[in-house]
mmCIF file of C-alpha atoms and ligand atoms in Angstrom:
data_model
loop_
_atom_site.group_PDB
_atom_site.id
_atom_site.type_symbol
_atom_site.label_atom_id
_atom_site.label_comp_id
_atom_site.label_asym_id
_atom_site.label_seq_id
_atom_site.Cartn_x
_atom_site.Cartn_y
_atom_site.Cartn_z
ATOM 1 C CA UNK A 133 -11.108 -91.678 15.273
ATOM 2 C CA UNK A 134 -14.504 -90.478 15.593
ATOM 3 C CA UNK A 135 -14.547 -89.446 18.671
ATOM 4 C CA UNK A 136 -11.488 -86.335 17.700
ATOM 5 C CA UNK A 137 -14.649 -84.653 16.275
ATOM 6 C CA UNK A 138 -17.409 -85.534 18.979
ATOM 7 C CA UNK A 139 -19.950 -83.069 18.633
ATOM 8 C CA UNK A 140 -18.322 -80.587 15.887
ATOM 9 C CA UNK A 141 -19.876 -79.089 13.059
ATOM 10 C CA UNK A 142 -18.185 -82.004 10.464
ATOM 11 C CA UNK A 143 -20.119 -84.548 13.137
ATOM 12 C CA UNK A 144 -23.208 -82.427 12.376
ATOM 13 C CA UNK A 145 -22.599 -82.350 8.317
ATOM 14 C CA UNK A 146 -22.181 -86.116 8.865
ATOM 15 C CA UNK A 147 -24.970 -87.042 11.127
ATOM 16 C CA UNK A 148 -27.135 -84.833 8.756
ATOM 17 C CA UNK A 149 -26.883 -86.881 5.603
ATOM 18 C CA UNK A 150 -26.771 -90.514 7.283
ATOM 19 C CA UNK A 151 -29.297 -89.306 9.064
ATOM 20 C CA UNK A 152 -31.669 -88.688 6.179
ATOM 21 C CA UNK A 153 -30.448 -91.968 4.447
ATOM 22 C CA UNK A 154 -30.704 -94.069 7.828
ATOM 23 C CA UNK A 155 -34.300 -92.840 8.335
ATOM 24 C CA UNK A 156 -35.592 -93.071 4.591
ATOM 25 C CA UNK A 157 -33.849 -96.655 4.454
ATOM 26 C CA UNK A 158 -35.264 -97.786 7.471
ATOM 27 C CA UNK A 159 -38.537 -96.062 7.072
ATOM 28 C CA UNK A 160 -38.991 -97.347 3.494
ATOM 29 C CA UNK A 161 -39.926 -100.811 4.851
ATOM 30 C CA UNK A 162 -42.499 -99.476 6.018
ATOM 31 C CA UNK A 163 -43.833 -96.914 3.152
ATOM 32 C CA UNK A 164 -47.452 -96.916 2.468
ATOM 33 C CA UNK A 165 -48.244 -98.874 5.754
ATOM 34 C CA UNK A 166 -50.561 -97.764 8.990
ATOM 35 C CA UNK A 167 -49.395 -97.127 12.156
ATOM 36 C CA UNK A 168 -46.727 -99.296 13.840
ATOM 37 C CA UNK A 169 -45.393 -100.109 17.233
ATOM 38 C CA UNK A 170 -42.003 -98.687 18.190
ATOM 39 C CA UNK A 171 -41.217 -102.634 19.166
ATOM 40 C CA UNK A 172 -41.499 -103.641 15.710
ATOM 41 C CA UNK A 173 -39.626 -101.014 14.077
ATOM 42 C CA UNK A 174 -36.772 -101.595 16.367
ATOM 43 C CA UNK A 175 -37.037 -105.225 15.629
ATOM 44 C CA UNK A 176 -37.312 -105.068 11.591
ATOM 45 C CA UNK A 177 -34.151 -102.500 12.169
ATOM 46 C CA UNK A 178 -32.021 -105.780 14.164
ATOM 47 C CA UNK A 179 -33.446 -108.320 11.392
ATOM 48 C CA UNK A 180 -32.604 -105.857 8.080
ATOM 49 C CA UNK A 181 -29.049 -106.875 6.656
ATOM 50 C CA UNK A 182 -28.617 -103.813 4.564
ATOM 51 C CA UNK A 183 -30.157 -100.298 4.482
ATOM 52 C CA UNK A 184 -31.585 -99.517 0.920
ATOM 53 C CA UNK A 185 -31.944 -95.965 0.623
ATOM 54 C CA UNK A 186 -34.969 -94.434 -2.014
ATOM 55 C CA UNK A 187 -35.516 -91.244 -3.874
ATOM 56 C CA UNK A 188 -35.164 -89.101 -0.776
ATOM 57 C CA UNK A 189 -31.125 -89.773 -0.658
ATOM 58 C CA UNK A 190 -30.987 -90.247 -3.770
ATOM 59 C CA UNK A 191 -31.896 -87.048 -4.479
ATOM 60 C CA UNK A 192 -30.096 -85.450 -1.489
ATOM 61 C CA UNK A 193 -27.505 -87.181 -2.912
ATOM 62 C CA UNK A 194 -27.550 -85.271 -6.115
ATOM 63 C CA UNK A 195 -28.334 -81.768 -4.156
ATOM 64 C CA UNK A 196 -24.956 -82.175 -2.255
ATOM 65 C CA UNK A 197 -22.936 -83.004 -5.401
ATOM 66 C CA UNK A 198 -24.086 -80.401 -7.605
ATOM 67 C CA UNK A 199 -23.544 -77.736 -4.702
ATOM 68 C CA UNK A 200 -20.060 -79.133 -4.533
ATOM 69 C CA UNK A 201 -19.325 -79.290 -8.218
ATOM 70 C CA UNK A 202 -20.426 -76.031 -8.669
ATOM 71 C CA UNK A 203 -19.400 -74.546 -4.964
ATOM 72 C CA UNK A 204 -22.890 -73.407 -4.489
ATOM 73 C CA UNK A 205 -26.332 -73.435 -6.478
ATOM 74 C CA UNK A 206 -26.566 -73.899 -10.194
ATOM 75 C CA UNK A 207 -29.789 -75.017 -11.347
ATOM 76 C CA UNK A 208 -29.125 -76.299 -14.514
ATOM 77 C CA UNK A 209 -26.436 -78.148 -13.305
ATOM 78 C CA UNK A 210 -28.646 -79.390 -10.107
ATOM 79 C CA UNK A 211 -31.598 -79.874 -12.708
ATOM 80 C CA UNK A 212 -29.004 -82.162 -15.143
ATOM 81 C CA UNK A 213 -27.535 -84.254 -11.588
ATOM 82 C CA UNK A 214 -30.850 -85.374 -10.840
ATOM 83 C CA UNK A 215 -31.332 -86.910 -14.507
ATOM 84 C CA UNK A 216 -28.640 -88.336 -14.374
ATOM 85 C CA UNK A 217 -28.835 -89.957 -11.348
ATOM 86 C CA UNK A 218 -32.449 -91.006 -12.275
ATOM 87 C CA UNK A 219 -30.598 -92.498 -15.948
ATOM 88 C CA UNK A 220 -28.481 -94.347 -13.634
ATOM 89 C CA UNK A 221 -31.115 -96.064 -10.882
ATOM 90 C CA UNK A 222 -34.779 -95.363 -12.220
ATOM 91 C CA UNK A 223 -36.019 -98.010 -9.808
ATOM 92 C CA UNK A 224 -35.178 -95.950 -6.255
ATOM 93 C CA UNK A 225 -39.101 -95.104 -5.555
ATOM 94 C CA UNK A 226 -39.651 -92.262 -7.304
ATOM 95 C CA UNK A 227 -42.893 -90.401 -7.240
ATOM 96 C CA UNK A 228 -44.772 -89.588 -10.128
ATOM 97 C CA UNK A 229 -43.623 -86.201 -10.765
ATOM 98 C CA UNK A 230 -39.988 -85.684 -11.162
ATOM 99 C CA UNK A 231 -39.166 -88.978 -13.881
ATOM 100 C CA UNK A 232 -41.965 -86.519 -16.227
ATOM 101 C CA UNK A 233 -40.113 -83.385 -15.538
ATOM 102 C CA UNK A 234 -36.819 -84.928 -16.043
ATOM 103 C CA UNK A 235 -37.939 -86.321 -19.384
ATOM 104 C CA UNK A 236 -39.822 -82.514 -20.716
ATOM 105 C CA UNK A 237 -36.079 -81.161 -19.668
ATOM 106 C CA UNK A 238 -34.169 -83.522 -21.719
ATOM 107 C CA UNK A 239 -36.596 -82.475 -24.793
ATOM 108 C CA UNK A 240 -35.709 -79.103 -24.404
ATOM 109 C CA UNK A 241 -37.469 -77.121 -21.759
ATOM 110 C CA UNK A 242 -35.855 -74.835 -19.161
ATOM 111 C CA UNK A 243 -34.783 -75.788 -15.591
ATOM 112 C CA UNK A 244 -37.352 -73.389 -14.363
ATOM 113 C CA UNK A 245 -40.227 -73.780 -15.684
ATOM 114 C CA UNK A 246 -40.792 -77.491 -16.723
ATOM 115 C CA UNK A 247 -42.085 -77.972 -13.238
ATOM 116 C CA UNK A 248 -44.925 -75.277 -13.734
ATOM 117 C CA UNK A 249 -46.935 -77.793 -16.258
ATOM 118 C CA UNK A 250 -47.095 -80.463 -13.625
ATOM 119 C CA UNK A 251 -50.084 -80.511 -11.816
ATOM 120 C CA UNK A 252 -51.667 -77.233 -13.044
ATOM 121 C CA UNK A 253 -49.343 -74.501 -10.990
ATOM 122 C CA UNK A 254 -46.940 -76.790 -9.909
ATOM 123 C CA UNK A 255 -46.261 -79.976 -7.685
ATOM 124 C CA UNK A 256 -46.723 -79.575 -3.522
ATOM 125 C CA UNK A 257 -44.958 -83.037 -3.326
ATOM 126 C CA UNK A 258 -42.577 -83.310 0.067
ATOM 127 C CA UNK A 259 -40.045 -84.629 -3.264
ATOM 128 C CA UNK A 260 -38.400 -80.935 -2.465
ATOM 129 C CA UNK A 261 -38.414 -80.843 1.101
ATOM 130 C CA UNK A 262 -36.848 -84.937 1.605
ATOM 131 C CA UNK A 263 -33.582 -83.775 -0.675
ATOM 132 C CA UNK A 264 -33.759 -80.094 0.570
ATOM 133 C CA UNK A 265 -30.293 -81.358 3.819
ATOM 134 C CA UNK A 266 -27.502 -79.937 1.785
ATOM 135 C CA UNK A 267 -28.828 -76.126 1.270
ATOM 136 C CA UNK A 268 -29.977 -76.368 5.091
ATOM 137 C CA UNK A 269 -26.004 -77.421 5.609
ATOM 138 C CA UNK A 270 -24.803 -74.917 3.039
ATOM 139 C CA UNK A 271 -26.479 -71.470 3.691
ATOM 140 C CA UNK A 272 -27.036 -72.400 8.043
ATOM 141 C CA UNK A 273 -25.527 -68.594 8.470
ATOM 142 C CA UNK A 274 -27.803 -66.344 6.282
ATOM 143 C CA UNK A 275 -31.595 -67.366 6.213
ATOM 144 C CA UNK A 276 -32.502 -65.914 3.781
ATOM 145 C CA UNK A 277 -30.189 -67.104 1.083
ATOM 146 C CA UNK A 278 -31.437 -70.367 2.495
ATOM 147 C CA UNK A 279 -34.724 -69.450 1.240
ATOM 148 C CA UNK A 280 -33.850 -67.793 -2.186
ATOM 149 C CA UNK A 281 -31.756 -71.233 -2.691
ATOM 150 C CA UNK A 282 -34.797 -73.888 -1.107
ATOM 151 C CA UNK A 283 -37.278 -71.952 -3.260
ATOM 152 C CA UNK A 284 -34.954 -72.596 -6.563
ATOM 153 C CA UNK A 285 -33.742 -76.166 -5.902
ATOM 154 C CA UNK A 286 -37.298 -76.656 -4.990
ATOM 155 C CA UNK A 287 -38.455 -74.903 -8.494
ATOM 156 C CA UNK A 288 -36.959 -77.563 -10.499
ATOM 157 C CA UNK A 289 -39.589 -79.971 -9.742
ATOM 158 C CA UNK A 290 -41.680 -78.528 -7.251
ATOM 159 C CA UNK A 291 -43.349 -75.015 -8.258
ATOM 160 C CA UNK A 292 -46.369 -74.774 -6.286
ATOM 161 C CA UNK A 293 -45.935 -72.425 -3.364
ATOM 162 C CA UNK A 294 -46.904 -75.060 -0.759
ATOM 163 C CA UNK A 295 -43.877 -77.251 -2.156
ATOM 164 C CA UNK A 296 -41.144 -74.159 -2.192
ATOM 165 C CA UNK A 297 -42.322 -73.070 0.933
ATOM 166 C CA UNK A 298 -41.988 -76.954 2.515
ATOM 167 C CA UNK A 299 -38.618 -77.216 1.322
ATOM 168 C CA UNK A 300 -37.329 -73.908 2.247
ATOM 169 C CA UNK A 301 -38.979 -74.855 5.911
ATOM 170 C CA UNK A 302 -37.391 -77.826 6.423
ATOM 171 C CA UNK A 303 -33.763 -76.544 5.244
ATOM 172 C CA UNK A 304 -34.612 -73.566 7.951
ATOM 173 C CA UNK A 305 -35.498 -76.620 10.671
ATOM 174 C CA UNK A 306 -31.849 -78.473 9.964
ATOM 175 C CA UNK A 307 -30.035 -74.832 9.940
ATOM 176 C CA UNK A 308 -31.380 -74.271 13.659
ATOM 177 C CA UNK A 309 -30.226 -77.462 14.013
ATOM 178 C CA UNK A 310 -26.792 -76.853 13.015
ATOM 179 C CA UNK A 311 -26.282 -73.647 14.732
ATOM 180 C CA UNK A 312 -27.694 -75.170 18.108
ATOM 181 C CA UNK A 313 -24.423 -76.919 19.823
ATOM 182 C CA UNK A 314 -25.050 -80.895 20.575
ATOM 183 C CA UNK A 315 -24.589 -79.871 24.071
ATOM 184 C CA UNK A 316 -26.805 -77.628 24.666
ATOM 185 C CA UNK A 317 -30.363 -78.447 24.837
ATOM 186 C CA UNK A 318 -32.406 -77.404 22.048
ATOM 187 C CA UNK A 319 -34.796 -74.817 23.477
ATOM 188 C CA UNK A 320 -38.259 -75.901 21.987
ATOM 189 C CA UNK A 321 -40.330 -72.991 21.935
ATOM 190 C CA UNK A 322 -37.769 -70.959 20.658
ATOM 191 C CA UNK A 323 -36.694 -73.261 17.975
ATOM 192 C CA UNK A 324 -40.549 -73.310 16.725
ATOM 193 C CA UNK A 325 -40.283 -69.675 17.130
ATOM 194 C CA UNK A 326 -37.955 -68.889 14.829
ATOM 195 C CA UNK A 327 -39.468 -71.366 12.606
ATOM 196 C CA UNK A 328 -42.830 -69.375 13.021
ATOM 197 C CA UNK A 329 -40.424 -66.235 12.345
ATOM 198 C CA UNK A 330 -39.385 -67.792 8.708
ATOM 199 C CA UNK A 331 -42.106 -69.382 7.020
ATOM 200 C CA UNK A 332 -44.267 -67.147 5.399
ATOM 201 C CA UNK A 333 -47.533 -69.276 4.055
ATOM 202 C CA UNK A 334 -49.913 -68.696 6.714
ATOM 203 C CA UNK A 335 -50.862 -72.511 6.701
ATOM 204 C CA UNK A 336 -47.518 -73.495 7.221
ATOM 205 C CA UNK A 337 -47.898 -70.813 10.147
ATOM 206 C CA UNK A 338 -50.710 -72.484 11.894
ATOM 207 C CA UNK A 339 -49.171 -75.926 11.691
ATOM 208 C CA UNK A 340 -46.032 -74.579 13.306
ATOM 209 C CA UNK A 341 -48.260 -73.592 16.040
ATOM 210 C CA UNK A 342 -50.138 -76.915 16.082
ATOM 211 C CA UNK A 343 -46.559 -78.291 16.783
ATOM 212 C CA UNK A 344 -46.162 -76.452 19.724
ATOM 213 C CA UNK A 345 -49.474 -77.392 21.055
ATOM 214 C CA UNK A 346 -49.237 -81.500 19.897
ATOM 215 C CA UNK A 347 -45.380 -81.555 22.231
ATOM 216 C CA UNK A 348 -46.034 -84.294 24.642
ATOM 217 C CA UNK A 349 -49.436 -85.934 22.362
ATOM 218 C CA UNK A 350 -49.445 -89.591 23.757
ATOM 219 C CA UNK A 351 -52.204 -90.145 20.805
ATOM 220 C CA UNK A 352 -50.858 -91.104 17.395
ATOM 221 C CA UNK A 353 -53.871 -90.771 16.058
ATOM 222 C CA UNK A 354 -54.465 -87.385 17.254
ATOM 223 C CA UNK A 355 -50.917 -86.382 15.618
ATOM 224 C CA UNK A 356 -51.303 -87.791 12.474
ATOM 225 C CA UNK A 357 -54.825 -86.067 12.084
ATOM 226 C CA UNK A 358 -53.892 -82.602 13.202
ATOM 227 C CA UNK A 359 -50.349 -82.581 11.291
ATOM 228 C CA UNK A 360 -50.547 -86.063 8.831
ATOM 229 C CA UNK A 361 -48.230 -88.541 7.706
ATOM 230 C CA UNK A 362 -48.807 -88.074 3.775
ATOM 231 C CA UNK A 363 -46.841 -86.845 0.443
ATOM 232 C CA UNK A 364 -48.008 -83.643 0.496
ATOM 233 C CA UNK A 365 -45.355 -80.955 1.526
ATOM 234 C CA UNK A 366 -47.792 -79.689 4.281
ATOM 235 C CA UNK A 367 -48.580 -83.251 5.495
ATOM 236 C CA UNK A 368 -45.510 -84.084 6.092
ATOM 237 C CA UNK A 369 -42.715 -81.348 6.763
ATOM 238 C CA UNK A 370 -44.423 -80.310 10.172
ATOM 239 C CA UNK A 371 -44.498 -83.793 11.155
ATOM 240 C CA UNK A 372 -40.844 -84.520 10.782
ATOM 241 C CA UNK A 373 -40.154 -81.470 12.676
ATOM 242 C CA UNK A 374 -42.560 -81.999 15.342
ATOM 243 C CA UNK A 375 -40.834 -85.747 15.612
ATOM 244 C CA UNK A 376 -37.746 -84.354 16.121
ATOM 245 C CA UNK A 377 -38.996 -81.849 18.954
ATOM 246 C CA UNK A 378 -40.209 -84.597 20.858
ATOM 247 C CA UNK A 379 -37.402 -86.372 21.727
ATOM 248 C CA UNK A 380 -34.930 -84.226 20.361
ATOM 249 C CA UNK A 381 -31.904 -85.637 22.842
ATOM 250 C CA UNK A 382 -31.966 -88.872 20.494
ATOM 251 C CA UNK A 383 -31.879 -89.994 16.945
ATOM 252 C CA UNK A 384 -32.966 -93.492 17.495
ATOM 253 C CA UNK A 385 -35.678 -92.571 18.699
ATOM 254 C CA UNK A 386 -36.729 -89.594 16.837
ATOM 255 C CA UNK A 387 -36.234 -91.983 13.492
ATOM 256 C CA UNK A 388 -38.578 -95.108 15.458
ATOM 257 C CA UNK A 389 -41.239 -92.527 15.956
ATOM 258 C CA UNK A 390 -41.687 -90.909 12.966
ATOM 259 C CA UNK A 391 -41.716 -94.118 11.461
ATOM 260 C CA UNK A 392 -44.196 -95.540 13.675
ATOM 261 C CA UNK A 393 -46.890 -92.815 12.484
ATOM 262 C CA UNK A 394 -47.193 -94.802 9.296
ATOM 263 C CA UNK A 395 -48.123 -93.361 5.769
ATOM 264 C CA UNK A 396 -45.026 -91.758 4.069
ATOM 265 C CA UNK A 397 -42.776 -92.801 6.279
ATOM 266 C CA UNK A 398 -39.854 -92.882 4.181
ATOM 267 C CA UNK A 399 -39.702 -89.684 3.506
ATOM 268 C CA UNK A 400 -40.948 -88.274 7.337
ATOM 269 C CA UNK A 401 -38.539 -90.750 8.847
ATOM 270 C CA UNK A 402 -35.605 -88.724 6.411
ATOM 271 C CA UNK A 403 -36.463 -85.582 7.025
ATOM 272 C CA UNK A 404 -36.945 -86.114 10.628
ATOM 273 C CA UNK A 405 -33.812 -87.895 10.409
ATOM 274 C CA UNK A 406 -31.973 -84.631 8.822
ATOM 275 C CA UNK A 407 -32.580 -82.677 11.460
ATOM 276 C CA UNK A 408 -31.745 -84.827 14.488
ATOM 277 C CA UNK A 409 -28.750 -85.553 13.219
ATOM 278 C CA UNK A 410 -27.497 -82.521 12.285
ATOM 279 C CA UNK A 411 -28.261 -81.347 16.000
ATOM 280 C CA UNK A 412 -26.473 -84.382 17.683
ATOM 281 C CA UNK A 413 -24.253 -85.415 15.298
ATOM 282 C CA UNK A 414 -23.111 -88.768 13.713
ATOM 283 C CA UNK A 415 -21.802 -90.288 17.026
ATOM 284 C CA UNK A 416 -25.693 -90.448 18.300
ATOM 285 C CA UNK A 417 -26.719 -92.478 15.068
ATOM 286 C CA UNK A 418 -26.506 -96.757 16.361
ATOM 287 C CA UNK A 419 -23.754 -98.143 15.052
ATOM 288 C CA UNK A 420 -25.346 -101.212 13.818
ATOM 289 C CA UNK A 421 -27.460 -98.875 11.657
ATOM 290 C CA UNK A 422 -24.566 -96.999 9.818
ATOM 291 C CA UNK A 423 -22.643 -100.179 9.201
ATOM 292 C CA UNK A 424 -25.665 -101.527 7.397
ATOM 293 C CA UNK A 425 -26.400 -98.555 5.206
ATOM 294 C CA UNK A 426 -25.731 -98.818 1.414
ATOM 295 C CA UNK A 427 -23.004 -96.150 -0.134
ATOM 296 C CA UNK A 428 -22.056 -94.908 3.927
ATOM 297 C CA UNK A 429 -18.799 -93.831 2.540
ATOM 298 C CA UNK A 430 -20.149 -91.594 -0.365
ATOM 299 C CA UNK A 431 -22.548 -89.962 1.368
ATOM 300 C CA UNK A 432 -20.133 -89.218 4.217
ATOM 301 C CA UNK A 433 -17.532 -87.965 1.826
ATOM 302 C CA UNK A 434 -20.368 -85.367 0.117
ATOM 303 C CA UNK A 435 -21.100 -84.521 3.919
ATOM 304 C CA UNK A 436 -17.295 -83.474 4.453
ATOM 305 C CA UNK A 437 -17.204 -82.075 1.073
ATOM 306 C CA UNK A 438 -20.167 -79.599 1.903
ATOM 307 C CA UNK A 439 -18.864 -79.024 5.423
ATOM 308 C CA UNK A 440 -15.268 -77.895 3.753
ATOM 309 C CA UNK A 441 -17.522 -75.740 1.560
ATOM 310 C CA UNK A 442 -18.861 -73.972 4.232
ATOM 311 C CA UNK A 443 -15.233 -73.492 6.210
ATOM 312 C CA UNK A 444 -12.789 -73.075 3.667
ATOM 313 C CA UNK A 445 -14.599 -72.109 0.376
ATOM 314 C CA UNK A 446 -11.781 -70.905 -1.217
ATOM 315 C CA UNK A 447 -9.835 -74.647 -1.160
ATOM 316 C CA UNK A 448 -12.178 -76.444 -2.744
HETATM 317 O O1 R7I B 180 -43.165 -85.027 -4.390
HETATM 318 P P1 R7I B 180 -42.719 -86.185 -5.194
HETATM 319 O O2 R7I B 180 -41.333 -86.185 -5.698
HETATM 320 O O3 R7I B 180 -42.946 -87.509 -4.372
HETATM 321 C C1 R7I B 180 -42.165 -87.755 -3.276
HETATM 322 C C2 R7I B 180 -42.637 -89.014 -2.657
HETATM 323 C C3 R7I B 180 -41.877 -89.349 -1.410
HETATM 324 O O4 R7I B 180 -42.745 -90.018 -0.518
HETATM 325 C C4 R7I B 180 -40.815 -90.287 -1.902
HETATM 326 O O5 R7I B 180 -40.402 -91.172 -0.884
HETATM 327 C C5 R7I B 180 -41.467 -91.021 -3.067
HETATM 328 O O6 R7I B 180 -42.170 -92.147 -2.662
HETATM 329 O O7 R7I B 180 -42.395 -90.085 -3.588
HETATM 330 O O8 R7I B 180 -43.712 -86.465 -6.384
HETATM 331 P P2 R7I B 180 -44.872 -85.564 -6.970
HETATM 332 O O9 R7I B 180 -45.485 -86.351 -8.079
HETATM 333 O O10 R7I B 180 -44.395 -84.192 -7.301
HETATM 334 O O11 R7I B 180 -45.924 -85.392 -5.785
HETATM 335 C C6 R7I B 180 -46.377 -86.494 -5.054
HETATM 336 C C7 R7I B 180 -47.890 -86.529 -5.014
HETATM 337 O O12 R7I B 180 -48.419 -85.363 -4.376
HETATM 338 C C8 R7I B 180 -48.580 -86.540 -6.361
HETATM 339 O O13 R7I B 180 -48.596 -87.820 -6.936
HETATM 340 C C9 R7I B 180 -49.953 -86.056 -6.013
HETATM 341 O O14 R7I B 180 -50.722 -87.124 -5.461
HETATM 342 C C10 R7I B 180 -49.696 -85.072 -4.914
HETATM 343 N N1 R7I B 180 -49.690 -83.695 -5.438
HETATM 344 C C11 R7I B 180 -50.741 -83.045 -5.914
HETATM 345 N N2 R7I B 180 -52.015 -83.416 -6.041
HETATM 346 C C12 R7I B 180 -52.886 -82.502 -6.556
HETATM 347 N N3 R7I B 180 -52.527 -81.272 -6.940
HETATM 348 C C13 R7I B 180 -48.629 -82.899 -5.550
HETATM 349 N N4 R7I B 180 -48.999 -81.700 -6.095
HETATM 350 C C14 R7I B 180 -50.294 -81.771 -6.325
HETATM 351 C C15 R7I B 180 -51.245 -80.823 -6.850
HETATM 352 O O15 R7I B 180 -50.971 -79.677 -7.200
HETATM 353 MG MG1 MG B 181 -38.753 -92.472 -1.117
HETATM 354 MG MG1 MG B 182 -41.750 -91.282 0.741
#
């Protein structure tokens, strides 16, 4: 059946959001570690029975349904979904950050400015960019909605301008994605173009460029110093793009790799994930892999949801 939409924009929605659960899943085994060999990796992925997604799709997972429910952005409503998906399974890895925002929401302060007492100005977490799929899905035809909504999902949790500007990045990286057919070849330097074109914090800038200049880096090491493997927004965002660009022509190995530069590679291994697959699709993802993964058929049904969103808004 599958095969009737090789390649088409629902294949994209799909291969978007199992992408970003196969890649946190898989990557989540090896969270927190150094750097691994691609051999293993491929390996632990063969001997794993079941995919366990984290906070990453969980989250995503709550960004997709509240843009359904309310047929585009709501932020109360996104701000509510999240607690009460964190009520429901507290124990999916979350970091520090959101379970504290979540609870000064629930006591009464606003969606939009709970976030602001974290961390003196506001969290630069990647917790905005790893969930950030669905608004790259949602607004892929007007950039600059994309923004306005990446900066406000982001603004729930994430208020320092190094977190809204990492989400609002990576939703512009899976919109190029979506709007670049699976057969064509992506066109590297002008897919880091426009990306230089969007972002607008001048560090974010430079790293784009250090991208460009890293395509073809044999040395892991050399990678994860110039653009880091960590939880920070800026640490991590470029990385899962640059992963991507390196093999973009396959998810299996865009996942392995980002993976294999250790540290949060959950979260680099989603987002990396995001955008491969919403360039090849979900045909590209292994089989073995989506057959394993935990709640496939939810997260595929939000995936179609979001893609009828964008197609037919009126009949939803
Ligand atoms: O960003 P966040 O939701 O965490 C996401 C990570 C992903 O790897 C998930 O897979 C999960 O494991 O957690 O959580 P936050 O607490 O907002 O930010 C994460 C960390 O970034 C914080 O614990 C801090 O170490 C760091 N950080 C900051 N440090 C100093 N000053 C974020 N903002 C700041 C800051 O302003
Ligand atoms: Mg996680
Ligand atoms: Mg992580």
């Amino acid at each position: 059946m599958r095969d009737l939409y090789k390649g088409t924009l629902k294949s994209k929605f799909l291969g978007c959001l199992i992408g970003t659960a196969i890649g946190d899943a898989l990557g989540a085994r090896w969270e927190g570690k150094g750097m691994a060999r691609s051999e293993d990796i491929v390996y632990l992925a063969v001997k794993l029975k079941r995919l366990i997604y984290t906070d990453d799709t969980h989250m995503t997972i709550g960004v997709a349904e509240s843009l359904i429910e309310s047929q585009g952005f709501d932020g109360e409503h996104l701000a509510q979904t999240f607690i009460k998906n964190y009520e429901a399974e507290p124990w999916r890895g979350y970091g520090p950050g959101p379970p504290r925002i979540f609870r000064m929401i629930k006591n009464g302060e606003a969606w939009y400015s709970a976030a602001n007492k974290l961390y003196r100005g506001g969290s630069f977490g990647n917790g905005s960019a790893m969930r950030v799929a669905p608004v790259g899905l949602l607004f892929s035809r007007n950039l600059e909605k994309l923004r306005e909504i990446a900066y406000q999902s982001s603004s729930i949790t994430h208020s320092h301008k190094l977190g809204k500007e990492g989400a609002a990045l990576q939703a512009c990286a899976v919109a190029l994605a979506i709007n670049t057919p699976s057969d064509k070849d992506i066109d590297k330097e002008d897919f880091l173009y426009k990306l230089q074109n969007f972002v607008q914090d001048h560090l974010y800038k430079e790293k784009v460029a250090q991208i460009k200049e890293l395509i073809g880096e044999q040395d892991k090491a050399k990678v994860v110093a110039v653009l880091g493997n960590g939880i920070e927004a800026p640490r991590s965002v470029p990385t899962a793009i640059y992963c991507f660009l390196r093999q973009t022509q396959s998810y299996e190995d865009t996942v392995i790799y980002a993976i294999s530069l250790g540290g949060d590679t959950d979260t680099i291994a989603a987002m990396a994930g995001a955008i491969s697959g919403a360039y090849l699709g979900i045909e590209t993802i292994p089989s073995e892999w989506r057959a394993k993964l935990e709640n496939r058929e939810y997260i595929e049904a939000l995936a179609e949801n979001l893609w009828r969103l964008v197609v037919c808004p009126r009949q939803q």
